Amino acid sequence: MKKSEAYINLFKEYSHVFKCPVCGAVPKTEGRVFSCQNGHSIDFSAKGTINLCYPHKKPQVLYSRKLFESRKSAYESGFFDELIAEVSRLASDFGSNTVTADIGCGEGSFLRRVIEKNGSARIGTDISPDAIQFAASGDFARIMWLTSDLASLPFAANSIDCILSILSPSNYSEFKRVLKKDSAIIKIIPGSEYLKEFRSIFQNSPDARYDNSDTLALFRNALGNCESSEILYRFDTNEALTEKLFEMTPLSQNKNFEDHPGLRDIGNITAHFVLLYFRQ
């Protein structure tokens, strides 16, 4: 069986999780077409992915392939391993027969590694079609890759057991709509010292910090009580890896690695994350 066909078969297996993005009806997958009883239909791509933004919003080209490749290299280096281990531990509470959605999955590197550890993840979605195509280009994994709009997720009400939101924007009203009664949200935001070595150079301040107070307030105001913890460590690097870490972050926008000689002298880089865990 071709890899694209295997991906499409997953959509058939989990058709009850989705809704038609046009009218909200229950969809079905036949051949290479996702359709509903009201005559709305969307074709799968050659790689077995699908655009479920249609027709509300044109998918956005937010980041370059270079960024996706750099982020993939950063994951392969082990930079995010401690974070992955903690998220995997929490996600494993839902077992292997549940539905987990990584919303804002980018090129899919995080989701692939969580799956490798606990087998529970099923759906990776992002607003960027280029990111989703990149995600599907790797070896086959039991993940449905799709493009969707955070403002109108293509999931049925009460269909998702666990939502992952990893260094990505969130829409808490949509999250609450699609979550089952016994479910969870795992959200990761940058800690104040995340990549502080880069910030120190760009902001010309040895104590440059990231302000996450607004994001924390939004989460708590929308969801109420939650568990929170911090993950903080320093990761040894070299010039090649530092360049990849630089290229994967929005901090690099409108900047060239070569224009900042101080980047080459960085010996280790700070990984600092705040983990927010909401369970209902």
PDB file of C-alpha atoms in Angstrom:
ATOM      1  CA  MET A   1       0.000   0.000   0.000  1.00  0.00           C
ATOM      2  CA  LYS A   2       1.232   3.468  -0.857  1.00  0.00           C
ATOM      3  CA  LYS A   3       1.961   5.827   2.014  1.00  0.00           C
ATOM      4  CA  SER A   4      -0.667   8.325   0.805  1.00  0.00           C
ATOM      5  CA  GLU A   5      -3.310   5.583   0.783  1.00  0.00           C
ATOM      6  CA  ALA A   6      -2.377   4.592   4.326  1.00  0.00           C
ATOM      7  CA  TYR A   7      -2.848   8.192   5.459  1.00  0.00           C
ATOM      8  CA  ILE A   8      -6.242   8.411   3.739  1.00  0.00           C
ATOM      9  CA  ASN A   9      -7.313   5.156   5.385  1.00  0.00           C
ATOM     10  CA  LEU A  10      -6.759   6.800   8.758  1.00  0.00           C
ATOM     11  CA  PHE A  11      -9.306   9.462   7.830  1.00  0.00           C
ATOM     12  CA  LYS A  12     -11.763   6.663   7.028  1.00  0.00           C
ATOM     13  CA  GLU A  13     -11.063   5.036  10.392  1.00  0.00           C
ATOM     14  CA  TYR A  14     -11.588   8.278  12.297  1.00  0.00           C
ATOM     15  CA  SER A  15     -14.303   9.921  10.182  1.00  0.00           C
ATOM     16  CA  HIS A  16     -16.450  10.379  13.314  1.00  0.00           C
ATOM     17  CA  VAL A  17     -13.893  12.869  14.653  1.00  0.00           C
ATOM     18  CA  PHE A  18     -14.430  15.354  11.818  1.00  0.00           C
ATOM     19  CA  LYS A  19     -17.134  17.639  10.509  1.00  0.00           C
ATOM     20  CA  CYS A  20     -17.617  19.140   7.058  1.00  0.00           C
ATOM     21  CA  PRO A  21     -15.829  22.524   7.052  1.00  0.00           C
ATOM     22  CA  VAL A  22     -18.603  24.008   4.906  1.00  0.00           C
ATOM     23  CA  CYS A  23     -21.821  22.956   6.633  1.00  0.00           C
ATOM     24  CA  GLY A  24     -20.755  20.979   9.710  1.00  0.00           C
ATOM     25  CA  ALA A  25     -22.341  17.706   8.575  1.00  0.00           C
ATOM     26  CA  VAL A  26     -20.820  14.299   9.353  1.00  0.00           C
ATOM     27  CA  PRO A  27     -18.276  13.526   6.602  1.00  0.00           C
ATOM     28  CA  LYS A  28     -17.127  10.330   4.952  1.00  0.00           C
ATOM     29  CA  THR A  29     -14.025   9.365   2.978  1.00  0.00           C
ATOM     30  CA  GLU A  30     -14.402   7.383  -0.230  1.00  0.00           C
ATOM     31  CA  GLY A  31     -11.451   6.868  -2.530  1.00  0.00           C
ATOM     32  CA  ARG A  32      -9.434  10.069  -2.379  1.00  0.00           C
ATOM     33  CA  VAL A  33     -12.386  12.346  -1.578  1.00  0.00           C
ATOM     34  CA  PHE A  34     -13.609  13.746   1.747  1.00  0.00           C
ATOM     35  CA  SER A  35     -17.324  14.581   1.407  1.00  0.00           C
ATOM     36  CA  CYS A  36     -20.627  15.024   3.219  1.00  0.00           C
ATOM     37  CA  GLN A  37     -24.297  14.278   2.542  1.00  0.00           C
ATOM     38  CA  ASN A  38     -24.896  17.868   1.441  1.00  0.00           C
ATOM     39  CA  GLY A  39     -22.673  17.514  -1.609  1.00  0.00           C
ATOM     40  CA  HIS A  40     -19.560  19.282  -0.336  1.00  0.00           C
ATOM     41  CA  SER A  41     -16.347  17.491  -1.276  1.00  0.00           C
ATOM     42  CA  ILE A  42     -12.599  18.040  -0.923  1.00  0.00           C
ATOM     43  CA  ASP A  43      -9.865  16.018  -2.587  1.00  0.00           C
ATOM     44  CA  PHE A  44      -6.898  14.628  -0.711  1.00  0.00           C
ATOM     45  CA  SER A  45      -3.442  15.709  -1.865  1.00  0.00           C
ATOM     46  CA  ALA A  46      -0.982  13.381  -3.561  1.00  0.00           C
ATOM     47  CA  LYS A  47       0.656  12.823  -0.146  1.00  0.00           C
ATOM     48  CA  GLY A  48      -2.608  11.937   1.585  1.00  0.00           C
ATOM     49  CA  THR A  49      -3.044  15.264   3.396  1.00  0.00           C
ATOM     50  CA  ILE A  50      -6.125  17.458   3.127  1.00  0.00           C
ATOM     51  CA  ASN A  51      -6.999  21.159   3.329  1.00  0.00           C
ATOM     52  CA  LEU A  52      -9.964  21.572   5.694  1.00  0.00           C
ATOM     53  CA  CYS A  53      -9.666  25.356   5.801  1.00  0.00           C
ATOM     54  CA  TYR A  54     -11.915  25.402   2.750  1.00  0.00           C
ATOM     55  CA  PRO A  55     -13.892  27.518   2.107  1.00  0.00           C
ATOM     56  CA  HIS A  56     -13.501  29.897   5.040  1.00  0.00           C
ATOM     57  CA  LYS A  57      -9.951  31.070   4.621  1.00  0.00           C
ATOM     58  CA  LYS A  58      -7.127  30.631   2.147  1.00  0.00           C
ATOM     59  CA  PRO A  59      -4.259  28.699   3.784  1.00  0.00           C
ATOM     60  CA  GLN A  60      -1.371  30.920   4.761  1.00  0.00           C
ATOM     61  CA  VAL A  61       2.276  30.722   3.798  1.00  0.00           C
ATOM     62  CA  LEU A  62       3.783  31.828   7.100  1.00  0.00           C
ATOM     63  CA  TYR A  63       7.235  30.274   7.175  1.00  0.00           C
ATOM     64  CA  SER A  64       9.806  28.995   4.726  1.00  0.00           C
ATOM     65  CA  ARG A  65      10.893  25.423   4.069  1.00  0.00           C
ATOM     66  CA  LYS A  66      14.276  26.449   5.503  1.00  0.00           C
ATOM     67  CA  LEU A  67      12.607  27.092   8.863  1.00  0.00           C
ATOM     68  CA  PHE A  68      10.896  23.677   8.791  1.00  0.00           C
ATOM     69  CA  GLU A  69      14.163  21.931   7.937  1.00  0.00           C
ATOM     70  CA  SER A  70      15.998  23.799  10.707  1.00  0.00           C
ATOM     71  CA  ARG A  71      13.341  22.950  13.286  1.00  0.00           C
ATOM     72  CA  LYS A  72      13.459  19.287  12.248  1.00  0.00           C
ATOM     73  CA  SER A  73      17.251  19.359  12.743  1.00  0.00           C
ATOM     74  CA  ALA A  74      16.787  20.939  16.179  1.00  0.00           C
ATOM     75  CA  TYR A  75      14.467  18.112  17.219  1.00  0.00           C
ATOM     76  CA  GLU A  76      16.879  15.515  15.864  1.00  0.00           C
ATOM     77  CA  SER A  77      19.704  17.083  17.914  1.00  0.00           C
ATOM     78  CA  GLY A  78      17.899  16.326  21.167  1.00  0.00           C
ATOM     79  CA  PHE A  79      17.352  19.966  22.114  1.00  0.00           C
ATOM     80  CA  PHE A  80      13.656  19.340  22.894  1.00  0.00           C
ATOM     81  CA  ASP A  81      14.004  15.843  24.396  1.00  0.00           C
ATOM     82  CA  GLU A  82      13.298  16.787  28.022  1.00  0.00           C
ATOM     83  CA  LEU A  83      10.190  18.669  26.966  1.00  0.00           C
ATOM     84  CA  ILE A  84       9.019  15.754  24.815  1.00  0.00           C
ATOM     85  CA  ALA A  85       9.486  13.337  27.717  1.00  0.00           C
ATOM     86  CA  GLU A  86       7.278  15.380  30.040  1.00  0.00           C
ATOM     87  CA  VAL A  87       4.510  15.943  27.477  1.00  0.00           C
ATOM     88  CA  SER A  88       4.617  12.241  26.566  1.00  0.00           C
ATOM     89  CA  ARG A  89       4.186  11.319  30.216  1.00  0.00           C
ATOM     90  CA  LEU A  90       1.039  13.429  30.513  1.00  0.00           C
ATOM     91  CA  ALA A  91      -0.373  12.394  27.125  1.00  0.00           C
ATOM     92  CA  SER A  92       0.130   8.706  27.949  1.00  0.00           C
ATOM     93  CA  ASP A  93      -2.644   8.967  30.574  1.00  0.00           C
ATOM     94  CA  PHE A  94      -5.081   8.675  27.682  1.00  0.00           C
ATOM     95  CA  GLY A  95      -3.754   5.346  26.413  1.00  0.00           C
ATOM     96  CA  SER A  96      -3.389   4.206  22.810  1.00  0.00           C
ATOM     97  CA  ASN A  97      -7.032   4.165  21.690  1.00  0.00           C
ATOM     98  CA  THR A  98      -7.802   7.836  22.157  1.00  0.00           C
ATOM     99  CA  VAL A  99      -7.650  10.866  19.864  1.00  0.00           C
ATOM    100  CA  THR A 100      -4.933  13.451  20.434  1.00  0.00           C
ATOM    101  CA  ALA A 101      -4.639  16.524  18.214  1.00  0.00           C
ATOM    102  CA  ASP A 102      -1.541  18.704  17.929  1.00  0.00           C
ATOM    103  CA  ILE A 103      -3.040  22.041  16.884  1.00  0.00           C
ATOM    104  CA  GLY A 104      -0.418  24.263  15.300  1.00  0.00           C
ATOM    105  CA  CYS A 105       1.864  21.285  14.693  1.00  0.00           C
ATOM    106  CA  GLY A 106       4.136  23.009  12.163  1.00  0.00           C
ATOM    107  CA  GLU A 107       6.260  20.485  10.303  1.00  0.00           C
ATOM    108  CA  GLY A 108       5.231  17.724  12.737  1.00  0.00           C
ATOM    109  CA  SER A 109       8.541  17.011  14.483  1.00  0.00           C
ATOM    110  CA  PHE A 110       7.128  17.237  18.008  1.00  0.00           C
ATOM    111  CA  LEU A 111       4.040  15.131  17.286  1.00  0.00           C
ATOM    112  CA  ARG A 112       6.063  12.385  15.637  1.00  0.00           C
ATOM    113  CA  ARG A 113       8.227  12.026  18.736  1.00  0.00           C
ATOM    114  CA  VAL A 114       5.332  11.988  21.173  1.00  0.00           C
ATOM    115  CA  ILE A 115       3.773   9.203  19.105  1.00  0.00           C
ATOM    116  CA  GLU A 116       7.001   7.223  19.159  1.00  0.00           C
ATOM    117  CA  LYS A 117       6.910   7.293  22.944  1.00  0.00           C
ATOM    118  CA  ASN A 118       3.281   6.547  23.755  1.00  0.00           C
ATOM    119  CA  GLY A 119       1.374   5.770  20.558  1.00  0.00           C
ATOM    120  CA  SER A 120      -1.594   7.987  21.372  1.00  0.00           C
ATOM    121  CA  ALA A 121      -1.350  10.878  18.894  1.00  0.00           C
ATOM    122  CA  ARG A 122      -3.476  10.845  15.780  1.00  0.00           C
ATOM    123  CA  ILE A 123      -3.931  14.299  14.218  1.00  0.00           C
ATOM    124  CA  GLY A 124      -1.496  17.056  13.249  1.00  0.00           C
ATOM    125  CA  THR A 125      -2.973  20.296  11.936  1.00  0.00           C
ATOM    126  CA  ASP A 126      -1.572  23.682  10.977  1.00  0.00           C
ATOM    127  CA  ILE A 127      -2.666  26.752   9.005  1.00  0.00           C
ATOM    128  CA  SER A 128       0.392  26.405   6.739  1.00  0.00           C
ATOM    129  CA  PRO A 129      -0.066  23.938   3.849  1.00  0.00           C
ATOM    130  CA  ASP A 130       3.700  23.895   3.301  1.00  0.00           C
ATOM    131  CA  ALA A 131       4.239  22.758   6.891  1.00  0.00           C
ATOM    132  CA  ILE A 132       1.686  19.949   6.510  1.00  0.00           C
ATOM    133  CA  GLN A 133       3.197  18.759   3.227  1.00  0.00           C
ATOM    134  CA  PHE A 134       6.614  18.718   4.902  1.00  0.00           C
ATOM    135  CA  ALA A 135       5.187  16.763   7.861  1.00  0.00           C
ATOM    136  CA  ALA A 136       3.733  14.096   5.571  1.00  0.00           C
ATOM    137  CA  SER A 137       6.971  13.709   3.613  1.00  0.00           C
ATOM    138  CA  GLY A 138       8.677  11.701   6.359  1.00  0.00           C
ATOM    139  CA  ASP A 139       8.254   8.017   7.092  1.00  0.00           C
ATOM    140  CA  PHE A 140       4.664   6.859   7.596  1.00  0.00           C
ATOM    141  CA  ALA A 141       3.249   7.265  11.080  1.00  0.00           C
ATOM    142  CA  ARG A 142      -0.342   6.852  12.250  1.00  0.00           C
ATOM    143  CA  ILE A 143      -1.063  10.574  11.984  1.00  0.00           C
ATOM    144  CA  MET A 144      -3.683  12.383   9.937  1.00  0.00           C
ATOM    145  CA  TRP A 145      -2.024  15.515   8.540  1.00  0.00           C
ATOM    146  CA  LEU A 146      -4.338  18.374   7.612  1.00  0.00           C
ATOM    147  CA  THR A 147      -4.468  22.111   7.045  1.00  0.00           C
ATOM    148  CA  SER A 148      -7.061  23.909   9.143  1.00  0.00           C
ATOM    149  CA  ASP A 149      -7.962  27.295  10.567  1.00  0.00           C
ATOM    150  CA  LEU A 150      -7.615  27.793  14.315  1.00  0.00           C
ATOM    151  CA  ALA A 151     -10.744  29.968  14.237  1.00  0.00           C
ATOM    152  CA  SER A 152     -12.888  27.078  12.954  1.00  0.00           C
ATOM    153  CA  LEU A 153     -11.427  23.649  13.660  1.00  0.00           C
ATOM    154  CA  PRO A 154     -12.803  20.860  11.426  1.00  0.00           C
ATOM    155  CA  PHE A 155     -13.543  18.552  14.366  1.00  0.00           C
ATOM    156  CA  ALA A 156     -16.923  17.453  15.669  1.00  0.00           C
ATOM    157  CA  ALA A 157     -17.998  18.568  19.128  1.00  0.00           C
ATOM    158  CA  ASN A 158     -16.784  16.311  21.955  1.00  0.00           C
ATOM    159  CA  SER A 159     -14.428  14.365  19.688  1.00  0.00           C
ATOM    160  CA  ILE A 160     -10.893  14.965  21.030  1.00  0.00           C
ATOM    161  CA  ASP A 161      -9.349  13.443  24.173  1.00  0.00           C
ATOM    162  CA  CYS A 162      -6.194  15.534  24.354  1.00  0.00           C
ATOM    163  CA  ILE A 163      -5.090  18.763  22.667  1.00  0.00           C
ATOM    164  CA  LEU A 164      -1.431  19.661  22.341  1.00  0.00           C
ATOM    165  CA  SER A 165      -0.554  23.317  21.767  1.00  0.00           C
ATOM    166  CA  ILE A 166       3.224  23.486  21.539  1.00  0.00           C
ATOM    167  CA  LEU A 167       4.718  26.968  21.217  1.00  0.00           C
ATOM    168  CA  SER A 168       1.696  27.906  19.086  1.00  0.00           C
ATOM    169  CA  PRO A 169      -1.332  30.216  19.268  1.00  0.00           C
ATOM    170  CA  SER A 170      -4.549  28.870  20.832  1.00  0.00           C
ATOM    171  CA  ASN A 171      -8.290  29.348  20.444  1.00  0.00           C
ATOM    172  CA  TYR A 172      -9.765  28.268  23.763  1.00  0.00           C
ATOM    173  CA  SER A 173     -13.418  28.524  22.726  1.00  0.00           C
ATOM    174  CA  GLU A 174     -12.749  26.085  19.872  1.00  0.00           C
ATOM    175  CA  PHE A 175     -10.635  23.871  22.127  1.00  0.00           C
ATOM    176  CA  LYS A 176     -13.495  23.596  24.628  1.00  0.00           C
ATOM    177  CA  ARG A 177     -15.997  22.838  21.855  1.00  0.00           C
ATOM    178  CA  VAL A 178     -14.084  19.854  20.466  1.00  0.00           C
ATOM    179  CA  LEU A 179     -12.878  18.322  23.742  1.00  0.00           C
ATOM    180  CA  LYS A 180     -14.633  15.346  25.305  1.00  0.00           C
ATOM    181  CA  LYS A 181     -15.845  15.535  28.905  1.00  0.00           C
ATOM    182  CA  ASP A 182     -12.860  13.632  30.283  1.00  0.00           C
ATOM    183  CA  SER A 183     -10.069  15.342  28.375  1.00  0.00           C
ATOM    184  CA  ALA A 184      -7.050  17.614  28.634  1.00  0.00           C
ATOM    185  CA  ILE A 185      -5.136  20.493  27.098  1.00  0.00           C
ATOM    186  CA  ILE A 186      -1.354  20.469  27.269  1.00  0.00           C
ATOM    187  CA  LYS A 187       0.033  23.870  26.329  1.00  0.00           C
ATOM    188  CA  ILE A 188       3.704  24.799  26.128  1.00  0.00           C
ATOM    189  CA  ILE A 189       4.822  28.424  26.093  1.00  0.00           C
ATOM    190  CA  PRO A 190       8.337  29.856  26.180  1.00  0.00           C
ATOM    191  CA  GLY A 191       9.742  30.488  29.641  1.00  0.00           C
ATOM    192  CA  SER A 192      11.353  33.822  30.426  1.00  0.00           C
ATOM    193  CA  GLU A 193      14.852  32.494  29.688  1.00  0.00           C
ATOM    194  CA  TYR A 194      14.022  30.600  26.481  1.00  0.00           C
ATOM    195  CA  LEU A 195      16.833  31.166  23.943  1.00  0.00           C
ATOM    196  CA  LYS A 196      18.085  34.038  26.084  1.00  0.00           C
ATOM    197  CA  GLU A 197      21.495  33.859  24.394  1.00  0.00           C
ATOM    198  CA  PHE A 198      19.886  34.995  21.131  1.00  0.00           C
ATOM    199  CA  ARG A 199      17.844  37.686  22.858  1.00  0.00           C
ATOM    200  CA  SER A 200      20.938  39.020  24.608  1.00  0.00           C
ATOM    201  CA  ILE A 201      22.661  39.553  21.265  1.00  0.00           C
ATOM    202  CA  PHE A 202      19.666  40.982  19.398  1.00  0.00           C
ATOM    203  CA  GLN A 203      18.492  43.207  22.267  1.00  0.00           C
ATOM    204  CA  ASN A 204      22.037  44.144  23.324  1.00  0.00           C
ATOM    205  CA  SER A 205      21.234  43.190  26.892  1.00  0.00           C
ATOM    206  CA  PRO A 206      22.854  40.386  28.923  1.00  0.00           C
ATOM    207  CA  ASP A 207      19.593  39.901  30.877  1.00  0.00           C
ATOM    208  CA  ALA A 208      17.106  39.918  27.985  1.00  0.00           C
ATOM    209  CA  ARG A 209      14.000  37.906  28.850  1.00  0.00           C
ATOM    210  CA  TYR A 210      10.792  36.754  27.199  1.00  0.00           C
ATOM    211  CA  ASP A 211       7.567  38.133  28.674  1.00  0.00           C
ATOM    212  CA  ASN A 212       4.908  35.396  28.725  1.00  0.00           C
ATOM    213  CA  SER A 213       2.531  37.067  31.187  1.00  0.00           C
ATOM    214  CA  ASP A 214      -0.189  37.841  28.619  1.00  0.00           C
ATOM    215  CA  THR A 215      -0.235  34.249  27.340  1.00  0.00           C
ATOM    216  CA  LEU A 216      -0.438  32.870  30.870  1.00  0.00           C
ATOM    217  CA  ALA A 217      -3.309  35.206  31.707  1.00  0.00           C
ATOM    218  CA  LEU A 218      -5.259  34.213  28.575  1.00  0.00           C
ATOM    219  CA  PHE A 219      -4.947  30.505  29.397  1.00  0.00           C
ATOM    220  CA  ARG A 220      -6.025  30.901  33.017  1.00  0.00           C
ATOM    221  CA  ASN A 221      -8.861  33.302  32.243  1.00  0.00           C
ATOM    222  CA  ALA A 222     -10.259  30.931  29.613  1.00  0.00           C
ATOM    223  CA  LEU A 223      -9.865  27.655  31.475  1.00  0.00           C
ATOM    224  CA  GLY A 224      -9.593  28.452  35.153  1.00  0.00           C
ATOM    225  CA  ASN A 225      -7.496  26.263  37.430  1.00  0.00           C
ATOM    226  CA  CYS A 226      -4.663  24.333  35.858  1.00  0.00           C
ATOM    227  CA  GLU A 227      -1.428  22.669  36.783  1.00  0.00           C
ATOM    228  CA  SER A 228       1.752  24.428  35.745  1.00  0.00           C
ATOM    229  CA  SER A 229       5.409  23.529  35.849  1.00  0.00           C
ATOM    230  CA  GLU A 230       8.660  24.768  34.359  1.00  0.00           C
ATOM    231  CA  ILE A 231      11.273  22.860  32.410  1.00  0.00           C
ATOM    232  CA  LEU A 232      14.677  24.564  32.383  1.00  0.00           C
ATOM    233  CA  TYR A 233      18.003  23.255  31.148  1.00  0.00           C
ATOM    234  CA  ARG A 234      21.031  24.278  29.119  1.00  0.00           C
ATOM    235  CA  PHE A 235      21.956  22.413  25.962  1.00  0.00           C
ATOM    236  CA  ASP A 236      25.498  22.159  24.574  1.00  0.00           C
ATOM    237  CA  THR A 237      25.754  23.387  21.016  1.00  0.00           C
ATOM    238  CA  ASN A 238      28.183  24.055  18.187  1.00  0.00           C
ATOM    239  CA  GLU A 239      28.152  26.559  15.355  1.00  0.00           C
ATOM    240  CA  ALA A 240      26.159  24.331  13.001  1.00  0.00           C
ATOM    241  CA  LEU A 241      23.456  23.560  15.573  1.00  0.00           C
ATOM    242  CA  THR A 242      23.342  27.159  16.784  1.00  0.00           C
ATOM    243  CA  GLU A 243      22.600  28.238  13.233  1.00  0.00           C
ATOM    244  CA  LYS A 244      19.736  25.711  13.001  1.00  0.00           C
ATOM    245  CA  LEU A 245      18.294  26.881  16.328  1.00  0.00           C
ATOM    246  CA  PHE A 246      18.588  30.467  15.117  1.00  0.00           C
ATOM    247  CA  GLU A 247      16.827  29.674  11.837  1.00  0.00           C
ATOM    248  CA  MET A 248      13.932  27.820  13.503  1.00  0.00           C
ATOM    249  CA  THR A 249      12.791  30.749  15.634  1.00  0.00           C
ATOM    250  CA  PRO A 250      10.843  33.891  14.688  1.00  0.00           C
ATOM    251  CA  LEU A 251      13.697  35.786  16.355  1.00  0.00           C
ATOM    252  CA  SER A 252      15.614  35.249  13.114  1.00  0.00           C
ATOM    253  CA  GLN A 253      13.097  37.090  10.930  1.00  0.00           C
ATOM    254  CA  ASN A 254      14.819  39.796   8.875  1.00  0.00           C
ATOM    255  CA  LYS A 255      18.179  38.730  10.320  1.00  0.00           C
ATOM    256  CA  ASN A 256      21.127  36.786   8.881  1.00  0.00           C
ATOM    257  CA  PHE A 257      23.241  34.455  10.992  1.00  0.00           C
ATOM    258  CA  GLU A 258      26.411  35.739   9.328  1.00  0.00           C
ATOM    259  CA  ASP A 259      25.670  39.327  10.393  1.00  0.00           C
ATOM    260  CA  HIS A 260      25.940  38.476  14.096  1.00  0.00           C
ATOM    261  CA  PRO A 261      29.430  37.077  14.853  1.00  0.00           C
ATOM    262  CA  GLY A 262      28.541  36.623  18.515  1.00  0.00           C
ATOM    263  CA  LEU A 263      26.218  33.759  17.590  1.00  0.00           C
ATOM    264  CA  ARG A 264      29.180  31.595  16.604  1.00  0.00           C
ATOM    265  CA  ASP A 265      30.659  31.899  20.100  1.00  0.00           C
ATOM    266  CA  ILE A 266      27.641  30.477  21.928  1.00  0.00           C
ATOM    267  CA  GLY A 267      28.633  27.246  23.699  1.00  0.00           C
ATOM    268  CA  ASN A 268      25.258  26.324  25.137  1.00  0.00           C
ATOM    269  CA  ILE A 269      21.702  27.549  24.769  1.00  0.00           C
ATOM    270  CA  THR A 270      18.941  27.818  27.352  1.00  0.00           C
ATOM    271  CA  ALA A 271      15.800  25.734  26.934  1.00  0.00           C
ATOM    272  CA  HIS A 272      13.081  27.099  29.204  1.00  0.00           C
ATOM    273  CA  PHE A 273       9.427  26.104  28.878  1.00  0.00           C
ATOM    274  CA  VAL A 274       6.282  26.612  30.914  1.00  0.00           C
ATOM    275  CA  LEU A 275       3.939  23.614  30.783  1.00  0.00           C
ATOM    276  CA  LEU A 276       0.250  24.314  31.418  1.00  0.00           C
ATOM    277  CA  TYR A 277      -1.997  21.307  32.001  1.00  0.00           C
ATOM    278  CA  PHE A 278      -5.780  21.597  32.066  1.00  0.00           C
ATOM    279  CA  ARG A 279      -7.867  18.508  32.809  1.00  0.00           C
ATOM    280  CA  GLN A 280     -11.640  18.319  32.810  1.00  0.00           C
TER     281      GLN A 280
END
